[in-house]
Amino acid sequence: MKQKKPSDTPRAIIRILTMAALTLCTLPSWAWDEGVPLALAKLRANQLGNLRYQLDVTLPNERTAPVCGTVEISFERKGKDDVTLDFEGRNVDKTCTVNGVDTDTEWTQGHIRIAAALLREGANSVRIGFTADDKALNRHDDYLYTLFVPALAHTVFPCFDQPDLKARFTVNLRMPEGWTSLHSDASHPIPTYLFSFTAGRFSEATALRNGRKLRMLYRETDPKKTAQAHDIMDEAAQAIAWMERYTGIDFPWGEYGFVVLPGYQFGGMEHPGAIQYNDSRIFLDENPTQQDRITRTSLIAHETAHLWFGDLVTMRWFDDVWTKEVFANFMADKVCRERFPDIDHDVNFLKAYQSSALATDRTEGTHPIQQPLDNLRDAGLLYGNIIYNKAPVMMRKLEEQMGEEALRKGLADYLRRYAYANATWDNLIDILAAHAPGCDLHGFSDVWVKQRGLPIIRTRYEDGQLVVTQSDPYGRGLCWPQRLCMGLYMAQGDKVRTVDVDMRVPEVRVPIDREPYVVLPNYDGSGYGRFETSATALAVQGYAWQVMPNKLHRYAAVMNLYENYLMNRMKPSELLNTMNTFLMNEEDEQVATALCSYIGSVYRDIDSDSKRFFEYYLYNDATTHPLPSVRKQLMRLLSTSCLSETICDSVYHVWQERTDTLLGEQDYIQMAYHLAIMRPAQWQEILQIQRERIGNEDKRREFDFVSRACNPDPDVRRQLFESLLDPTNRRVEPWAARMLALLNSYAFEPQSNEYLRIGLDALQDIQRTGDIFFPTNWLHALLGGHVSEEAGDIVNYWIKGRTGYPEALTNKVKECAYPLLRAKRGI
């Protein structure tokens, strides 16, 4: 990237200061800050009601042509103040119509003022013509879809863009010939973030389940994948039926419509009547693993649960956005228990939620489940592992405190009381507390929901007692109320005995008859925290496959081994050898695939020479392990990260001949990217062969965009990296993240270290212009391939130099940089 000359800098600063001063001088007195400030939202919530939007939108043939339309907004008004609309699109008509009277449009700082003199008490209407910004339209050559969460509707049309101003929507789309469309349910009021429309060239499938119509739009062309439509509809119908039974409330919307989108930036989004899903999560490869099938069911159940939690009852403000996510995941876990009765779902809960929650909560970048929010423009920073994964752990603990039936009745009461309206977490806690008067749920909430972090839990034997202590790593004196299960291994060859511990205070003493050989903390994995474990106990857990017949206990042992490794209580070589031996003897798929994940995490931590050595063991497991899911997972790991020339040759043969039938098309595409990087003399040949194998045009476009990062010329890669600093080149965010990850591949260090500071400096722009998950995805792609001390120094120096930087963004960096910054032990 061309740098400014030193003499340019003062001039640039003067220009910026001059423009800022002029802006301050010319802003009208009524102007609000950009975005949707909390103060404005509170004013409007007290001022407005009975909202309706009637949209008329023209979608042009050419992707680059502007999207224009008109919106007529009807509402009832109380009081005598002006009314302020939100709009950050490209343009609005110079005049608008208010209650039948044409007037000049006052548009400043992303807001449109409707003067009080034009309004009346009671019913009002405003009609405005607009030209939309493309940011939330997700436009492609022959289709588009809108995605407005958390507050992007006002980038397309003028509206009151806040969750507690629900409205009924009608929309007329003027589309190119041959296009079809799907839009949100119009039968009940919804907030702007839940309104959506999709239009373009799609195939369509419909089904009738339990008397209800299900409609699916999709672009996938592989007949083996599209044949899964029947199963997908079945899973959606099962999730609906389960939610109806659990809540006692019938399906609260009309048609169950959804669209399956290529390159979609989320897993899914819960617009009622127009749910959006990521195609790679819905259409499974020919040989899906058990976890692939569970993941799809969980995703469908998650978005379906939102139709009750989030859509029927919506949070009042986005500081409580987690309340809809916690119940979507909490209910998804329960739906999966019904659909997969042969799976140990306590193990699956630990894999799906607890492990991911720890990944953030152990870092300096952690935060409370409930976070403050002053402006909806920053709402995207609230999303992450804490609200998606720690919150379900918290909810499981709450259910443990009050009882499963009391929780179910309390939730049903909550849904009925606030149906088609808004509520807060505190509203819900008040209801739940009434259903469980013997529990201190408000105190529970204060610690689990409103404070950050997790406890450090230690055990010891003392005077005929098992002593369990809990400490707050931030010195606040907090105690996280929860029940724990401790294993007592009394002597070698004995069975493990268990002791239940109800931790409502920082220290609990439980009488036991004699001193155990070792205490195995968190024996069933359900305890939440970091469990410091003795070296002897870690050695016993390393042979869990011999001493623990229950797979839940073995999985908990694996989880604890890894956590103690991260606390520098085990060396990488020790843990890799332990887990590899464990894997060779593990016969259960759930535990074995978890071992693969943890092995992959430790493998990424070690230096290049150690990686090359350990790859031989990984390749042996990837080709000989009796469980197909293990072979598939380890081959995926090696095919995207191997460094050894011998193993690269073996992977190349697998890719060239496509001999591994467990792998799908996307696996072979990822393999081609890595091989092109590792074999620079053949990079063009490899990519050309892979391109010719891709039959779907959407996937080919993605491949053409991403594969450029495999170029062996550092100058070309540098230009590609610089291109990603332009928001127009990040339009399809998953593609941009995949390209960035390849540019920061292990194989390109140390040259790729030059991207780190620039990529971190771009983070505020990434947050401002991207969707809610993109800042985290950008950071993982930027940092994930770096292991060098130089890279760690660059990132650490950058963090220390961020005075006055947004705390939420700094926390994202600390979280994503944790593997790079964590003190490593020698191998």
Short mmCIF file of C-alpha atoms in Angstrom, two decimals, residues 4 7-18:
data_model
loop_
_atom_site.label_atom_id
_atom_site.label_comp_id
_atom_site.label_asym_id
_atom_site.label_seq_id
_atom_site.Cartn_x
_atom_site.Cartn_y
_atom_site.Cartn_z
CA LYS A 4 1.54 9.11 2.56
CA SER A 7 4.43 16.40 4.30
CA ASP A 8 0.92 15.12 3.46
CA THR A 9 0.07 14.25 7.05
CA PRO A 10 -0.34 17.76 8.53
CA ARG A 11 -2.44 18.82 5.56
CA ALA A 12 -4.68 15.76 6.00
CA ILE A 13 -5.12 16.47 9.70
CA ILE A 14 -5.98 20.12 8.98
CA ARG A 15 -8.57 19.04 6.40
CA ILE A 16 -10.18 16.59 8.85
CA LEU A 17 -10.29 19.16 11.67
CA THR A 18 -11.69 21.82 9.35
#
